[in-house]
Short mmCIF file of C-alpha atoms in Angstrom, two decimals:
data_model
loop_
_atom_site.label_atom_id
_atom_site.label_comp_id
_atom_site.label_asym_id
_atom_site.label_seq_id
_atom_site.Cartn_x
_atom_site.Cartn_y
_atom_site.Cartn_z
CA UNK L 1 -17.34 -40.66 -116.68
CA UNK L 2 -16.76 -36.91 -117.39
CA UNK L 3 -19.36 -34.50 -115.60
CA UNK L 4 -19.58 -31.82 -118.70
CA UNK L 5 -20.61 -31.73 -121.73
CA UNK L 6 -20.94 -29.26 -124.11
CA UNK L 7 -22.52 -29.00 -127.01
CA UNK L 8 -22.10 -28.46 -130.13
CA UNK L 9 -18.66 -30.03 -130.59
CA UNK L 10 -17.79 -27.43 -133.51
CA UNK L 11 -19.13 -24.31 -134.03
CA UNK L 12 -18.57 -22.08 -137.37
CA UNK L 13 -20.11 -18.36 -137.46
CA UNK L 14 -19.41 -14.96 -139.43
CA UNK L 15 -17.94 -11.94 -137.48
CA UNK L 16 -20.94 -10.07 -135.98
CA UNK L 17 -23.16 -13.53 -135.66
CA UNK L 18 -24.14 -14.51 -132.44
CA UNK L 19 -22.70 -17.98 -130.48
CA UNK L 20 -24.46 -20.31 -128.10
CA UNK L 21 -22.71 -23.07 -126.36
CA UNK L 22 -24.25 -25.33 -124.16
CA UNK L 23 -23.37 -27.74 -121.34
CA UNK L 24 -25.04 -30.45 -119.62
CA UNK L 25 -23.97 -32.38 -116.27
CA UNK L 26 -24.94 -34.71 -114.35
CA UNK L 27 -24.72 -34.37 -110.27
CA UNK L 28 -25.24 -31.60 -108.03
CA UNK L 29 -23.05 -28.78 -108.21
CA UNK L 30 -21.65 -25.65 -106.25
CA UNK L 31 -20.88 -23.77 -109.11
CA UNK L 32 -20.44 -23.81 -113.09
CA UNK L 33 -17.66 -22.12 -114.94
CA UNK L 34 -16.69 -21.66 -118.44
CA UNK L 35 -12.87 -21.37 -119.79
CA UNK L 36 -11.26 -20.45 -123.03
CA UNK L 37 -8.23 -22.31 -124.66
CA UNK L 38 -6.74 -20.31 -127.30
CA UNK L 39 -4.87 -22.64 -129.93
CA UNK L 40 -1.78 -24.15 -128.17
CA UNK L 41 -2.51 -22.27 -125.10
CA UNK L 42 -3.39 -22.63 -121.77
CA UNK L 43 -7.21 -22.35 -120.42
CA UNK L 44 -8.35 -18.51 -119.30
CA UNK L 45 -11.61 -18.47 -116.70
CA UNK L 46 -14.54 -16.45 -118.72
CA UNK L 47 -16.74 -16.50 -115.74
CA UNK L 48 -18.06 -18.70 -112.91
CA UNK L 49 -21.71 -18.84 -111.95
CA UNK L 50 -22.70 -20.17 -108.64
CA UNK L 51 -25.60 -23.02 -108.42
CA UNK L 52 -28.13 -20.28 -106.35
CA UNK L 53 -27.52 -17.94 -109.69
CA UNK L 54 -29.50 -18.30 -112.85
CA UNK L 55 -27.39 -15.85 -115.05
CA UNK L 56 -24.94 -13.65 -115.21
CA UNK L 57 -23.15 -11.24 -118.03
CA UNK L 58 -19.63 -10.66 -118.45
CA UNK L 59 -19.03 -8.01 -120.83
CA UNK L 60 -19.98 -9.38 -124.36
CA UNK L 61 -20.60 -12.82 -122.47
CA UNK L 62 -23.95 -14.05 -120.65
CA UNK L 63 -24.18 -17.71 -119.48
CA UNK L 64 -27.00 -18.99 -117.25
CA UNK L 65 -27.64 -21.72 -115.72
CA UNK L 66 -30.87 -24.47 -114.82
CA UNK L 67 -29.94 -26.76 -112.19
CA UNK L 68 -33.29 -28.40 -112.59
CA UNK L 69 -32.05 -28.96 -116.06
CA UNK L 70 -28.57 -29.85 -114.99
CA UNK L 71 -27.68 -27.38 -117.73
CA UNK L 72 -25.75 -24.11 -118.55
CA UNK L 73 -25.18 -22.00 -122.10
CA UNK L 74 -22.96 -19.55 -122.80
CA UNK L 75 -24.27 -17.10 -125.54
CA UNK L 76 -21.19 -14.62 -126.74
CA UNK L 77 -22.54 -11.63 -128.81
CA UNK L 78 -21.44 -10.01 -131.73
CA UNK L 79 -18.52 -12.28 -132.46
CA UNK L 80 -15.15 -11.23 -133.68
CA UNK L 81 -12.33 -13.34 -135.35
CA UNK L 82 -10.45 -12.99 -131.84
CA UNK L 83 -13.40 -15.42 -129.96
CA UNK L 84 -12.02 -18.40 -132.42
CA UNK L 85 -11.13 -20.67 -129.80
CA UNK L 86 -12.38 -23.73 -127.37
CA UNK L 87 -14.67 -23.05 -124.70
CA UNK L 88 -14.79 -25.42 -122.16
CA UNK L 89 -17.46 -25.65 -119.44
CA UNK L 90 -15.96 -26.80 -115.50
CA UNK L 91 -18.28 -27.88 -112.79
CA UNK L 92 -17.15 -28.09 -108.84
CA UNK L 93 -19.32 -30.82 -107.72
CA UNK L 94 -20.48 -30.73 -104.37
CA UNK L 95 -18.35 -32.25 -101.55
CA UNK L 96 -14.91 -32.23 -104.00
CA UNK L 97 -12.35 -29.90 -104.29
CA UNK L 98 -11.70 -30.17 -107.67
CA UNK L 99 -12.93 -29.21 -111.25
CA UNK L 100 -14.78 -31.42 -113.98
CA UNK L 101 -14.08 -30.13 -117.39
CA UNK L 102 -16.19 -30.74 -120.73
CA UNK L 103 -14.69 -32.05 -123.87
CA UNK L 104 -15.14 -27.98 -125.05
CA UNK L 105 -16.73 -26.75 -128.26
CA UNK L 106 -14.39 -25.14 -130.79
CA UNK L 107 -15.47 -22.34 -132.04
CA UNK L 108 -14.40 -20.70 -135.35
CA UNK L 109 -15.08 -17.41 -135.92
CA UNK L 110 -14.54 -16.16 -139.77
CA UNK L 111 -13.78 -12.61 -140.77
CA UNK P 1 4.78 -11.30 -115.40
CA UNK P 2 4.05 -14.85 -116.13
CA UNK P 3 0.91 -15.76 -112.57
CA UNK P 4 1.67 -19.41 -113.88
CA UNK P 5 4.70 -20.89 -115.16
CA UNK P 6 5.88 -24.28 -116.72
CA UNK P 7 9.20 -25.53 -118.39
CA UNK P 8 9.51 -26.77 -120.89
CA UNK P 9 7.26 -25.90 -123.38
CA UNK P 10 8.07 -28.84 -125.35
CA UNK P 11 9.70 -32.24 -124.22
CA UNK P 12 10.41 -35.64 -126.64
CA UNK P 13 11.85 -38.22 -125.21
CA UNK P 14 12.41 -41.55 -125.54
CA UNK P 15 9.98 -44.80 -123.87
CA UNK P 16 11.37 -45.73 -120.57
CA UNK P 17 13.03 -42.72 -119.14
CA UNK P 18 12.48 -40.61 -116.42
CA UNK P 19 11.58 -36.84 -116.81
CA UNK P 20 10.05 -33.84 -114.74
CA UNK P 21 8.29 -30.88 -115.47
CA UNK P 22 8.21 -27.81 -113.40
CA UNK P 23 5.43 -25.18 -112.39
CA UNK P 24 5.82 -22.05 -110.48
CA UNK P 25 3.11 -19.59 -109.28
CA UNK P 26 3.57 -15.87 -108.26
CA UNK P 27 -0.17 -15.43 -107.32
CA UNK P 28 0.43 -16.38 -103.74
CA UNK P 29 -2.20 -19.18 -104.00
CA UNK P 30 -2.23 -22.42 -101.65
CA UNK P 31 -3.14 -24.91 -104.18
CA UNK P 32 -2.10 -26.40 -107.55
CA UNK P 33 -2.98 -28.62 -109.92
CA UNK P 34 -1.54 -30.64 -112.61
CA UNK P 35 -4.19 -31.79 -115.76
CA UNK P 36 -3.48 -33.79 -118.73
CA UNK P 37 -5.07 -32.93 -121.72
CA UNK P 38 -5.35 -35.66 -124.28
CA UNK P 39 -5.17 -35.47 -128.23
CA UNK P 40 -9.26 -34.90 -128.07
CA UNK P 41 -8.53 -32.13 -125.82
CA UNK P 42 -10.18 -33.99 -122.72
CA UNK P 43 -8.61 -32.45 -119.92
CA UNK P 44 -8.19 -34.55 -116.97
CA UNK P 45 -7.44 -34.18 -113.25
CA UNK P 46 -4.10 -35.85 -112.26
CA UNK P 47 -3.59 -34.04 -108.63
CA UNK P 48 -4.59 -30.99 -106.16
CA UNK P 49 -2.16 -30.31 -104.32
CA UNK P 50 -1.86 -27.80 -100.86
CA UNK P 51 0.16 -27.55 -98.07
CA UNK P 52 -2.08 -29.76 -96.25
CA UNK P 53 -3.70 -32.41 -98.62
CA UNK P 54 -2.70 -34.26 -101.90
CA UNK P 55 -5.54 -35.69 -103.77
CA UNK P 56 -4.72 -37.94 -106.09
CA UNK P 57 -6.87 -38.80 -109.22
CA UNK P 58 -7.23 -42.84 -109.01
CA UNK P 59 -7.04 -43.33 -112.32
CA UNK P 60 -3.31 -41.82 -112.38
CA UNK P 61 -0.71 -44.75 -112.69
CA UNK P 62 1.77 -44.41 -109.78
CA UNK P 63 4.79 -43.42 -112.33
CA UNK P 64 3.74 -40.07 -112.02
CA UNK P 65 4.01 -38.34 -108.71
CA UNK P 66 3.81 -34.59 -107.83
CA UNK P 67 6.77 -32.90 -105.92
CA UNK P 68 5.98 -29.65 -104.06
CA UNK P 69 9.69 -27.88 -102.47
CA UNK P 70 7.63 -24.97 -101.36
CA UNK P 71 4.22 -23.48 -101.80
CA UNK P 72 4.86 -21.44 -104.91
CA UNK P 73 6.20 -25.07 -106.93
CA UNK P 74 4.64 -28.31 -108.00
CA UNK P 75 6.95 -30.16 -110.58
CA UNK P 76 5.54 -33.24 -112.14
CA UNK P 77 8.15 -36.50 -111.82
CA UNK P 78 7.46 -38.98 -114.27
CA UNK P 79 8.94 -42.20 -114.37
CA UNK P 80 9.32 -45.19 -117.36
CA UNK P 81 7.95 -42.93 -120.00
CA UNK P 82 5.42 -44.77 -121.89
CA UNK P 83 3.75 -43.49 -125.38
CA UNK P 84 0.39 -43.36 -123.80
CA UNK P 85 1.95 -40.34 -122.28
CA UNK P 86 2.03 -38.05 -124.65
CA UNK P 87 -0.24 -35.25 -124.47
CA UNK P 88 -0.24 -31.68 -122.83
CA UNK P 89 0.42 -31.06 -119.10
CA UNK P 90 -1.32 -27.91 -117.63
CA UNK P 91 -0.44 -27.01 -114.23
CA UNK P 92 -3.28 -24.72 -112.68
CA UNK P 93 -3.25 -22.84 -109.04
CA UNK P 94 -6.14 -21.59 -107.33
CA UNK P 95 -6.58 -19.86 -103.88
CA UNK P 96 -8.22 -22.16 -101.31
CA UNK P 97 -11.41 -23.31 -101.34
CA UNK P 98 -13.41 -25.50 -103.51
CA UNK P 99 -15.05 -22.43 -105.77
CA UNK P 100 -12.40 -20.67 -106.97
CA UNK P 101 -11.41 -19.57 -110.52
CA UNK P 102 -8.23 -21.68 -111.31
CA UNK P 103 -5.53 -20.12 -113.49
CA UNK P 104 -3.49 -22.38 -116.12
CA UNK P 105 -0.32 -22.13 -117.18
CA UNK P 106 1.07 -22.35 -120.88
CA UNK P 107 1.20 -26.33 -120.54
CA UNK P 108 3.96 -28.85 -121.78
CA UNK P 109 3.51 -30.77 -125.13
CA UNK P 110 4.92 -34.45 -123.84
CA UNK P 111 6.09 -35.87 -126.95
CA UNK P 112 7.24 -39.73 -126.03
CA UNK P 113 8.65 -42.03 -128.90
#
């Protein structure tokens, strides 16, 4: 079974509004990272946060993370049309040397 | 200029034959990766791939199988093309080491009929 999940599936917000994404997984981690998938494009790395980190900002982007909680967010402020997108969330378990991706959330972003 | 590459962009073809897709890299990285990202856009592991180790996703039927000439190139063989196929191929690199940010390319829209 897949290791992320984020949450909400869709998202719809005004230009200006806030967004929160969230993630949840399951096992022990090294780090968390979160990637963006424009329509018909490939993913782009947003920012990685490591499991001894509880959060960490990224120009209009802050994401923490709870390993108690086996859960990160990522919170993008002031929105523009340009965010509309699907974020995806990737974990690097512990011991493997690859990355666990999320179904994503798709964000729209309206003008 | 392009850090990852793949051609094509787009490939239809018919059930049953045989096609590849390539990948290059100019980032001077030591591993790749080729995901397959389904029509719910869950992406999935196929392979990682470095000079030393292939790692092969179990789940991965053995029609497909990576091909690496040299360190900057991992084309994706795949053999007796079945519509279950279809979906987008992203081929990733990443410097070594298991915490590194991995860079995509554009992908490949497998279109099999």
């Amino acid at each position: 079974s897949q290791q992320g999940e984020e949450d909400p599936q869709a998202l719809s917000i005004q230009e200006g509004e806030n967004a929160t994404m969230n993630c949840s997984y399951k096992t022990s981690i090294n780090n968390l990272q979160w990637y963006r998938q424009n329509s018909g494009r490939g993913l782009v790395h947003l920012i990685l946060i490591r499991s001894n980190e509880r959060e960490k900002h990224s120009g209009r982007l802050r994401v923490t993370l709870d390993t108690s909680k086996k859960s990160s967010s990522l919170l993008i402020t002031a929105s523009r049309a340009a965010d509309t997108a699907s974020y995806f969330c990737a974990t690097d378990l512990s011991g493997y040397s690859t990355l666990t991706f999320g179904k994503g959330t798709m964000l729209l972003v309206s003008p | 200029d392009t850090a990852v590459s793949q051609t094509p962009k787009y490939l239809v073809t018919q059930m049953g034959n045989d096609k590849s897709i390539k990948c290059e890299q100019n980032l001077g990285h030591d591993t790749m990766y080729w995901y397959k990202q389904d029509s719910k856009k869950f992406l999935k592991i196929m392979f990682s791939y470095n000079n030393k180790e292939l790692i092969i996703n179990e789940t991965v039927p053995n029609r497909f199988s990576p091909k690496s000439p040299d360190k900057a190139h991992l084309n994706l063989h795949i053999n007796s093309l079945e519509l279950g196929d279809s979906a987008v191929y992203f081929c990733a690199s990443s410097r070594p080491g298991v915490t590194d940010t991995q860079y995509f390319g554009p992908g490949t829209r497998l279109t099999v009929l």
